[in-house]
Coordinates of C-alpha atoms in Angstrom, one line a residue:
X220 CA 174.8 78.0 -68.1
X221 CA 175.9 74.8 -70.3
X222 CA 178.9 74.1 -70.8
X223 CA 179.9 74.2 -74.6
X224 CA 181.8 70.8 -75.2
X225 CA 183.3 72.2 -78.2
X226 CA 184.9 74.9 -76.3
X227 CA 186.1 72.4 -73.5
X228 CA 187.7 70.5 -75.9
X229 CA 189.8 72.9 -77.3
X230 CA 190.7 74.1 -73.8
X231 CA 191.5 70.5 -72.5
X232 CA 193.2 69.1 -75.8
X233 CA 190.3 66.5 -76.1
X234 CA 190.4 64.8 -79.3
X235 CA 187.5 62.5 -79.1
X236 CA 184.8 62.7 -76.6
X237 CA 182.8 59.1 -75.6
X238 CA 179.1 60.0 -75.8
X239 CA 177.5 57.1 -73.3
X240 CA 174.3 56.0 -72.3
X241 CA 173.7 53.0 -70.0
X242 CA 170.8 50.4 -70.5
X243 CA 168.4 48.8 -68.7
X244 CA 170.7 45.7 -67.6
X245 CA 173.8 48.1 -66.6
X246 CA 175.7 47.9 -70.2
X247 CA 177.7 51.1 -70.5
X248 CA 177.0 52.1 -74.4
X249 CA 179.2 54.6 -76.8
X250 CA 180.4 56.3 -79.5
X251 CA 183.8 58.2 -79.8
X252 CA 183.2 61.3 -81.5
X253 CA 185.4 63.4 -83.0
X254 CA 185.8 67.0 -81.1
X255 CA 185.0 68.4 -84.4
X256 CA 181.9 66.7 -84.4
X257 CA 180.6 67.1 -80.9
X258 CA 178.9 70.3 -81.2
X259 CA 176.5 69.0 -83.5
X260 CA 176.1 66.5 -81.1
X261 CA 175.6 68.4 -78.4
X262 CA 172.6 70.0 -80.1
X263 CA 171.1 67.2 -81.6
X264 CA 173.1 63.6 -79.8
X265 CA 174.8 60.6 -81.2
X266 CA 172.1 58.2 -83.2
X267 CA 172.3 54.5 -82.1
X268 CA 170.0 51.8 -83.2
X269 CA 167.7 51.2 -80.1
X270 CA 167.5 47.4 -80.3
X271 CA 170.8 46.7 -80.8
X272 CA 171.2 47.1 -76.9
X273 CA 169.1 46.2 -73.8
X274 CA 166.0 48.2 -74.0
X275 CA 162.6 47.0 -74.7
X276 CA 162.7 48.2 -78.9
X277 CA 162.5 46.5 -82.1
X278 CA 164.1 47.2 -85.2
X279 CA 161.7 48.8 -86.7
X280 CA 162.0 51.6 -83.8
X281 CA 163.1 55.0 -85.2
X282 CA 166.9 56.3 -83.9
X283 CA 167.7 56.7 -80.7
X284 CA 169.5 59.9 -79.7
X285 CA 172.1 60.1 -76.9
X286 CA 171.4 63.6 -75.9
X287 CA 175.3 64.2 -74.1
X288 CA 175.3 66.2 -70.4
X289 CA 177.7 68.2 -70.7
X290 CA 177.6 68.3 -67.1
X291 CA 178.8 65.4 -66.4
X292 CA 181.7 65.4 -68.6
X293 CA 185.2 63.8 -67.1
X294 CA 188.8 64.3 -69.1
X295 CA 189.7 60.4 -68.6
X296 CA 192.5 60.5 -66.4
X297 CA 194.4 57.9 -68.1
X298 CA 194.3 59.1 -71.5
X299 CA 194.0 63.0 -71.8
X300 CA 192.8 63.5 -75.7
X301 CA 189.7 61.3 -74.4
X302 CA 186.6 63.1 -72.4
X303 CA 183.3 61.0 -71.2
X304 CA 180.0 61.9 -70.8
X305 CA 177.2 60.6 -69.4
X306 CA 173.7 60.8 -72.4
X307 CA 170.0 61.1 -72.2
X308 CA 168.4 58.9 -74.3
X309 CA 165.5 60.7 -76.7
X310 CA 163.4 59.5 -79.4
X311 CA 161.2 61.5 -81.9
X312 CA 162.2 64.2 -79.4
X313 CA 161.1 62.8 -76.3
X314 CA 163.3 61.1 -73.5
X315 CA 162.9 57.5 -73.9
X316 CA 160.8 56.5 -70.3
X317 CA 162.0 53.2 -69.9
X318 CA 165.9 54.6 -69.8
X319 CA 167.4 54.2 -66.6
X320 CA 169.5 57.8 -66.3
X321 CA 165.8 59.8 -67.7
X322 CA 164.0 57.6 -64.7
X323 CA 166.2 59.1 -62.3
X324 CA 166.5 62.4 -63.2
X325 CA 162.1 62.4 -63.6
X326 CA 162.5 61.0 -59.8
X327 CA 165.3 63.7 -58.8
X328 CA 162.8 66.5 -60.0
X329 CA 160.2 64.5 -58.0
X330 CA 161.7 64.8 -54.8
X331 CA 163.0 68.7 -55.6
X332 CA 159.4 69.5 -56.0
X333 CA 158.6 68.5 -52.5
X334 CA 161.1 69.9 -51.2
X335 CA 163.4 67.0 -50.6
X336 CA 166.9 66.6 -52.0
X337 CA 168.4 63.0 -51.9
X338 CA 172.1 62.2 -51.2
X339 CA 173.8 59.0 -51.6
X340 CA 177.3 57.5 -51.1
X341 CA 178.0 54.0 -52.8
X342 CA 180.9 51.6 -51.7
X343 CA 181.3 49.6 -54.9
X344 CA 183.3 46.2 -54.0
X345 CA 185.4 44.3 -56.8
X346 CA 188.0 41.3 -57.5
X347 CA 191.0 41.6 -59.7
X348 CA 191.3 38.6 -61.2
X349 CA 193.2 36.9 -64.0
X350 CA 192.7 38.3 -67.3
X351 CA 190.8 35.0 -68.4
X352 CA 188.6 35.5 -65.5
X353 CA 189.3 31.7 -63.7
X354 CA 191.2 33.0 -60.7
X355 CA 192.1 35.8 -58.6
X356 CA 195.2 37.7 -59.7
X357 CA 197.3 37.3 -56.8
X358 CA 198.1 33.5 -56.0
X359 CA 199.6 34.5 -52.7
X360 CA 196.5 36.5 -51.4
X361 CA 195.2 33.3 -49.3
X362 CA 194.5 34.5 -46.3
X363 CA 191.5 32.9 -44.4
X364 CA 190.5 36.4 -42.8
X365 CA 191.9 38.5 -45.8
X366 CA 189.8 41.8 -45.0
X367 CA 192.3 44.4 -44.7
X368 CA 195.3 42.9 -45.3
X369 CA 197.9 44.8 -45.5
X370 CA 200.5 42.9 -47.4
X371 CA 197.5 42.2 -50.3
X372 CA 196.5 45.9 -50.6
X373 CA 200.8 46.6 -51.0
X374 CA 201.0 44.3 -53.8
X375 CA 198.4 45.8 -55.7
X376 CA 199.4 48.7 -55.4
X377 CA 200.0 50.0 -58.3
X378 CA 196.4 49.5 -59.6
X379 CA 194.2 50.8 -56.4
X380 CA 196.7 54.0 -56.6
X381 CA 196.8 54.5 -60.3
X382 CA 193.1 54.6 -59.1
X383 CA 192.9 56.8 -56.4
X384 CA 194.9 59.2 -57.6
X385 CA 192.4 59.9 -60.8
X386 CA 189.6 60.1 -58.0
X387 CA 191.6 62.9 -56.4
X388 CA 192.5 64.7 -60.1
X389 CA 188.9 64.5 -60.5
X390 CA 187.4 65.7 -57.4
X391 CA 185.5 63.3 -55.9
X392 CA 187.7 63.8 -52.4
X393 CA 188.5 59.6 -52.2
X394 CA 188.8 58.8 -48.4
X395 CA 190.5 54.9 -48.1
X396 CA 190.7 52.1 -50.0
X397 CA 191.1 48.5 -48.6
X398 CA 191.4 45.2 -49.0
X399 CA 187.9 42.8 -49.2
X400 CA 186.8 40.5 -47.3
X401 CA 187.3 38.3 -50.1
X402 CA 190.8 37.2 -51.2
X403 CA 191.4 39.0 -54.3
X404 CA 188.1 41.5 -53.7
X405 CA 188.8 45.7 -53.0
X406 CA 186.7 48.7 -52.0
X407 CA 187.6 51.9 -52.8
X408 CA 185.2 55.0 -51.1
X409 CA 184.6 58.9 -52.3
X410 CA 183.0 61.1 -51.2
X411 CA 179.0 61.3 -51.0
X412 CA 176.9 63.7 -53.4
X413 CA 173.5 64.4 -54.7
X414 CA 172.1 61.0 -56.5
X415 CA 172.7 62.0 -59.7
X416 CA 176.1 62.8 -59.6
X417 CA 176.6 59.7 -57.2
X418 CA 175.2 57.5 -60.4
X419 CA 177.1 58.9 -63.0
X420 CA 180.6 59.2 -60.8
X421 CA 179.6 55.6 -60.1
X422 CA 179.3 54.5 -63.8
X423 CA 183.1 56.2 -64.8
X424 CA 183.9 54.7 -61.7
X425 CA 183.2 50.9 -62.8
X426 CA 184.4 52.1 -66.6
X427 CA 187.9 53.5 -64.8
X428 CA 188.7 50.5 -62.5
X429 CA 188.1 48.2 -65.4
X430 CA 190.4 50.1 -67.7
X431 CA 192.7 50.4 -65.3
X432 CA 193.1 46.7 -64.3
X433 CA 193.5 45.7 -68.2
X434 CA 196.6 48.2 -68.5
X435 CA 198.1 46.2 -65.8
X436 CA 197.4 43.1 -67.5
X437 CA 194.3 42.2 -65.3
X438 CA 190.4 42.3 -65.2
X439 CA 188.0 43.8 -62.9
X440 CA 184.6 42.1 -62.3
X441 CA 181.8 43.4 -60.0
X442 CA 179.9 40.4 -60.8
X443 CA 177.7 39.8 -57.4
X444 CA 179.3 36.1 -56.4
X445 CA 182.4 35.3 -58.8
X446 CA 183.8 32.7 -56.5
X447 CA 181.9 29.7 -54.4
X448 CA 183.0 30.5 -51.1
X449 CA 184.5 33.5 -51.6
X450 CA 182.3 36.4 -50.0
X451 CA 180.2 38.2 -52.7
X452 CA 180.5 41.9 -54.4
X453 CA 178.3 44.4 -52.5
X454 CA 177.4 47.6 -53.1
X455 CA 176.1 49.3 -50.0
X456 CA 174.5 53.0 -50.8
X457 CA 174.6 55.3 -47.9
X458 CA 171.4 57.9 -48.0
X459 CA 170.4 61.3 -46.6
X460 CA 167.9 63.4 -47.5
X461 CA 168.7 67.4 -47.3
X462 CA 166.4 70.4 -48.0
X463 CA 166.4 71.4 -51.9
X464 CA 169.6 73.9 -50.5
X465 CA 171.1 71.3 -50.0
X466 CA 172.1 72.5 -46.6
X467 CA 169.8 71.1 -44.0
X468 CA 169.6 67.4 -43.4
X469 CA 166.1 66.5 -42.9
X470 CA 166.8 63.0 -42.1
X471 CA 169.3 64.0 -38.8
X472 CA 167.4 64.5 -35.7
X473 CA 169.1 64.3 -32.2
X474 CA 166.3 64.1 -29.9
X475 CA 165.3 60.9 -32.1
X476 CA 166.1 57.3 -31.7
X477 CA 169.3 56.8 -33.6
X478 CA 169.4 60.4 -34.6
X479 CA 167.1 59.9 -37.4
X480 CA 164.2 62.3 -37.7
X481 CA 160.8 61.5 -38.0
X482 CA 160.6 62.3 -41.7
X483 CA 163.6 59.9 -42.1
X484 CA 161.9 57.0 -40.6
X485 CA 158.9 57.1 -43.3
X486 CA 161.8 57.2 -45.9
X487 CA 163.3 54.2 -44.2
X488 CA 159.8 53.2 -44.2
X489 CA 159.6 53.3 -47.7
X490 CA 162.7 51.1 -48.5
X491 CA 161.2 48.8 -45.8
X492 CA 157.7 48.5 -47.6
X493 CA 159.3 47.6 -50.7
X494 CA 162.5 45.8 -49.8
X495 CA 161.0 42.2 -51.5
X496 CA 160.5 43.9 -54.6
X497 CA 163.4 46.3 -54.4
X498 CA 165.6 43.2 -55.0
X499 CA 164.6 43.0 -58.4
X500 CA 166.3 46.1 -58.8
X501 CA 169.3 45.9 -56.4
X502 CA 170.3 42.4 -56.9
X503 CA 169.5 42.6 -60.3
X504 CA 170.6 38.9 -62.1
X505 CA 170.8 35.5 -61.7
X506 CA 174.4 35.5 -60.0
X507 CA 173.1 37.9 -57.5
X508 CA 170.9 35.7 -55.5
X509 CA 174.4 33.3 -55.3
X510 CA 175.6 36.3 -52.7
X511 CA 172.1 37.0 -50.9
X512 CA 171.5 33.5 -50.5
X513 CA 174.5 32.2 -49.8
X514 CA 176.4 29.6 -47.2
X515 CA 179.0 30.6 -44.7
X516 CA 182.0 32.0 -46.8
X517 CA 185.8 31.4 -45.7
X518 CA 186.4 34.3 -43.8
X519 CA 183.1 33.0 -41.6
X520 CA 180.2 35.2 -42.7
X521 CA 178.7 36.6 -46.4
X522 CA 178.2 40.5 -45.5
X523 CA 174.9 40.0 -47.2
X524 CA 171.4 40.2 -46.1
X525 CA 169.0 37.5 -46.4
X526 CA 165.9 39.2 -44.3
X527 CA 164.4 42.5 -44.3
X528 CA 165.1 44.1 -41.0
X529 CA 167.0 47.3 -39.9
X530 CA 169.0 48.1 -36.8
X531 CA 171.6 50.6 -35.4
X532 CA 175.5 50.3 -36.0
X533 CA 175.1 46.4 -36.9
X534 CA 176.4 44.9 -40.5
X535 CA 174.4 42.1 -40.1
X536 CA 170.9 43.3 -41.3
X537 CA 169.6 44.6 -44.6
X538 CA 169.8 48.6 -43.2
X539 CA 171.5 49.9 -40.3
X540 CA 171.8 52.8 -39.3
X541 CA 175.2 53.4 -38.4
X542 CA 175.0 57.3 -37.2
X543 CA 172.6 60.4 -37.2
X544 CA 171.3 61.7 -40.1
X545 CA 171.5 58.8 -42.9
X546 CA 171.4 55.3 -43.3
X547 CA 173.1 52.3 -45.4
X548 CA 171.5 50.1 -47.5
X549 CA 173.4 47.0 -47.5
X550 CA 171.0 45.0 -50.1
X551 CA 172.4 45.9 -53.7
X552 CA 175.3 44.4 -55.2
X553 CA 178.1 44.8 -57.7
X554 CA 175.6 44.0 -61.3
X555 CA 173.6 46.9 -59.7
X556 CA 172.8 49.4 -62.7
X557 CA 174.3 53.0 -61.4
X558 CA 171.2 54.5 -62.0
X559 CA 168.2 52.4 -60.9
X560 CA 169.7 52.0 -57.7
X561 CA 169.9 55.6 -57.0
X562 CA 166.2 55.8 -58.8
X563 CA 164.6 52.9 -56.9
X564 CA 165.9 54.3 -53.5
X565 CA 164.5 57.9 -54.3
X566 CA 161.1 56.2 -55.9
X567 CA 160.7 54.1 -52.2
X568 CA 161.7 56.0 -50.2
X569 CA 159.1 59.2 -51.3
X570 CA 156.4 56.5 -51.3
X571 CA 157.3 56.4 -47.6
X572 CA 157.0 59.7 -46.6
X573 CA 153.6 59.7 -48.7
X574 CA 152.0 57.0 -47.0
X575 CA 154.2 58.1 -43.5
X576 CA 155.6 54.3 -43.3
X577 CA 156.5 53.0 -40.4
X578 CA 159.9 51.0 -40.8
X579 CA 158.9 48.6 -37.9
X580 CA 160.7 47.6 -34.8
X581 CA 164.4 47.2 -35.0
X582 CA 166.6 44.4 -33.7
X583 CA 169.8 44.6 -32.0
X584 CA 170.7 40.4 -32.7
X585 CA 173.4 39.1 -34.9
X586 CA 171.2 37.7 -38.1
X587 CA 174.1 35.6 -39.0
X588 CA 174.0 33.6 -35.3
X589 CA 170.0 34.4 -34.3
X590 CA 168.6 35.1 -37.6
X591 CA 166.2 32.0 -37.2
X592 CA 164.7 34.2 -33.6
X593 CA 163.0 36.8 -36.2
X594 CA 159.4 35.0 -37.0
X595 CA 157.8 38.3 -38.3
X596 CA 160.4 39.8 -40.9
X597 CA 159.6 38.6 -44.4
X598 CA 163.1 36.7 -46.0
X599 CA 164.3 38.2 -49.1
X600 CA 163.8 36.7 -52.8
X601 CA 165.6 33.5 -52.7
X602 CA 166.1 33.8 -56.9
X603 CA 165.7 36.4 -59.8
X604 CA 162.7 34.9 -60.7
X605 CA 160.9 35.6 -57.3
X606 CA 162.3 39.0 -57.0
X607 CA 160.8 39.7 -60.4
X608 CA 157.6 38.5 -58.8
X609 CA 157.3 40.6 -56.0
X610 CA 158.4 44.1 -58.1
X611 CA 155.5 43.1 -60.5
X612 CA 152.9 42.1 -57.6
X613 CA 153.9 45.9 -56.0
X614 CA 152.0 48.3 -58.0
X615 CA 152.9 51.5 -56.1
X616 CA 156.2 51.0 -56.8
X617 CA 156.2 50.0 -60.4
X618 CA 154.0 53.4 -60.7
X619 CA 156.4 55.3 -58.5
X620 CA 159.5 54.7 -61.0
X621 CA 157.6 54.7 -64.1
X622 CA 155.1 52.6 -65.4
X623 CA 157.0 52.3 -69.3
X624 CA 160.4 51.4 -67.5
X625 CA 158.8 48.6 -65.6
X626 CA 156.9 46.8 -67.9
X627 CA 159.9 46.8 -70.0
X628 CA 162.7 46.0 -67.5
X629 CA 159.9 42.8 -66.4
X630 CA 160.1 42.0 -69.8
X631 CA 163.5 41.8 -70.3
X632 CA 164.5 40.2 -67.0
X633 CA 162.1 37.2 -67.5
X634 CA 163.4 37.0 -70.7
X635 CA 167.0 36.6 -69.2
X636 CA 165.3 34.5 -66.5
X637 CA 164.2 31.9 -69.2
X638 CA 167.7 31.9 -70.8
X639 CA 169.0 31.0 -67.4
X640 CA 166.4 28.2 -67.0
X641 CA 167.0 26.4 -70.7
X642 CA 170.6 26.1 -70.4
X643 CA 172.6 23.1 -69.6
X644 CA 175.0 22.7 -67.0
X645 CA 177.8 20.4 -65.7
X646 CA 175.7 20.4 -62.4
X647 CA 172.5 18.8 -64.2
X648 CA 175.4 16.1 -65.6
X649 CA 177.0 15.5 -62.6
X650 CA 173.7 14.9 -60.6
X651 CA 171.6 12.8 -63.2
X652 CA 173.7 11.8 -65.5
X653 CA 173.6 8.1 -63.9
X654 CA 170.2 7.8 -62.5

């Protein structure tokens, strides 16, 4: 049964509900609507101009309809009269294909109907940092090995807690937050759930810290590689795949390698076949190939894969597989959009146990120290550009999550690519200014 939003609003004391939709490069999108209003909303959505955000639309496009799931809706934790919720977008009365929460749920009721129910944890990293943006916000978090560090966590305190303690009100059973292995960089974890819930608790999530940090002053920025040297924002996704019950993991086999069952393999398969292209997706600006890409940090490695290979209980490759039953995806990173990730993962990994995939051998080295030993493991896109590339040259999978979403999310991204190329910077002036 739906929930009527009307009715929760009078029972909660909600005075304006946010009605949001997020586009194809990540933007969260809104309109605060009145509680009086938001029945007729519920039945018929909030109208935004299309174009005026990042989807592949002119202005001549008729309105676009944030269809609200009531579902999904949160009370914001730090400000009670307010309630969230996460929008399909619909047009002429259809769902808008190329919108990245309607790709998911299509690939959601993909996997349901053969009998396959994805779950997926996400460890979203970020810096607080000065409310300008220049620097980290704690001048005396200088630690060469900072991960961990107690004394750094203690004197933001008041932030990560504020934090926490709305994940618990909420429900999502938080587990530990810590200190980065950045100076100035945090990771908070909840628990796991199915994809879709995982991408919309993941969306508040980024919306929350970010409020958060500005009532104390400060800003929050997931931004992949925000400091040179500094290591980079991940955002590992741990996945398991269950029966449609919801109560049989079909990816946890004991009598198997690694505890992962045969069926598992060709979904690890899957994200192995497509890794290259998955990059697009995961890594998904030019920033983000700054973190993949990048030199020895400070603290003495990057966390960040630079190859695709997989492995057991090892951090440095791009999937380990660190106990029975489910495995992490250590490729994506902090501009990830909430919901492509959870939809490219779903859309690869099926295409996997489609075409039974084999995953290839595994390694047991350190990639950081031996990396260079691996001669038949193909090196990850070394720039936006080539990651865009290899999504468009892999047809299965630009089928798999939807034709309409990948021509425009291509056309978009090189658009931003060519931005990226025409600009001027103080590194072009600094290197040729005198030649």
């Amino acid at each position: 049964m739906t929930l009527d939003l009307a009715a929760f609003a009078r029972d909660k004391g909600i005075k304006y509900f946010m009605i949001s939709y997020t586009d194809l490069f990540g933007g969260q999108r809104a309109k605060l609507v009145p509680a009086e209003a938001i029945a007729d909303m519920q039945r018929d959505g909030a109208g935004f101009a299309g174009f005026a955000t990042w989807l592949d639309l002119t202005p001549a496009h008729p309105d676009l309809f944030a269809l609200p799931d009531a579902s999904s809706v949160i009370q914001l934790p730090w400000k009670k009269d307010v309630a969230w919720v996460a929008a399909d977008c619909v047009m002429d009365d259809q769902p808008v294909e190329q919108a990245p929460r309607v790709v998911l749920k299509r690939l959601v009721a993909e996997a349901a109907k053969e009998g396959l129910r994805v779950k997926t944890g996400v460890e979203p990293e970020f810096f607080l940092i000065s409310a300008d943006g220049s620097v980290i916000s704690d001048q005396f978090d200088t630690a060469e090995k900072p991960c961990y560090d107690q004394q750094a966590v203690m004197r933001r305190y008041d932030v990560i807690a504020e934090i926490c303690d709305y994940m618990l009100e909420l429900g999502w059973k938080p587990y530990q937050n810590d200190h980065e292995d950045a100076n100035g960089q945090f990771e908070m974890n909840w628990e796991y759930d199915d994809a879709l819930q995982t991408a919309d608790k993941h969306s508040f999530f980024k919306f929350m810290v970010k409020s958060v940090a500005e009532k104390h002053g400060l800003r929050a920025t997931f931004m992949p590689k925000p400091f040179k040297g500094l290591t980079g924002n991940g955002c590992h996704a741990h996945i398991s795949v269950w029966d449609v019950g919801g109560k049989v993991n079909a990816f946890a086999d004991k009598e198997m390698p690694f505890g992962l069952s045969a069926q598992g393999k060709t979904f690890l398969g899957g994200i192995m076949k497509h890794a290259s292209a998955l990059a697009a997706i995961t890594n998904p600006t030019v920033n983000s190939y700054k973190r993949i890409n990048a030199p020895r940090t400070t603290s003495g490695a990057t966390w960040a894969p630079n190859t695709v290979t997989w492995t057991g209980n090892n951090r440095t490759h791009m999937v380990r597989v660190p106990g029975p039953g489910r495995f992490e995806l250590r490729l994506p990173d902090g501009a990830v959009n909430p919901y492509l990730l959870q939809a490219i993962i779903i859309a690869a990994g099926l295409d996997g146990v489609r075409c039974q995939a084999d995953p290839g051998r595994h390694y047991d080295i350190d990639m950081y120290a031996e990396g260079y030993l691996v001669k038949d493991a193909p090196r990850l896109p070394l720039n936006l550009l080539d990651a865009l590339r290899a999504y468009d040259a892999d047809e299965g999978l630009k089928q798999a999550i939807g034709a309409e979403f990948s021509a425009a999310y291509l056309k978009l991204k090189h658009q931003e690519w060519n931005a990226y190329c025409s600009h001027f910077t103080q590194w072009e002036r600094d290197s040729t200014l005198d030649i």
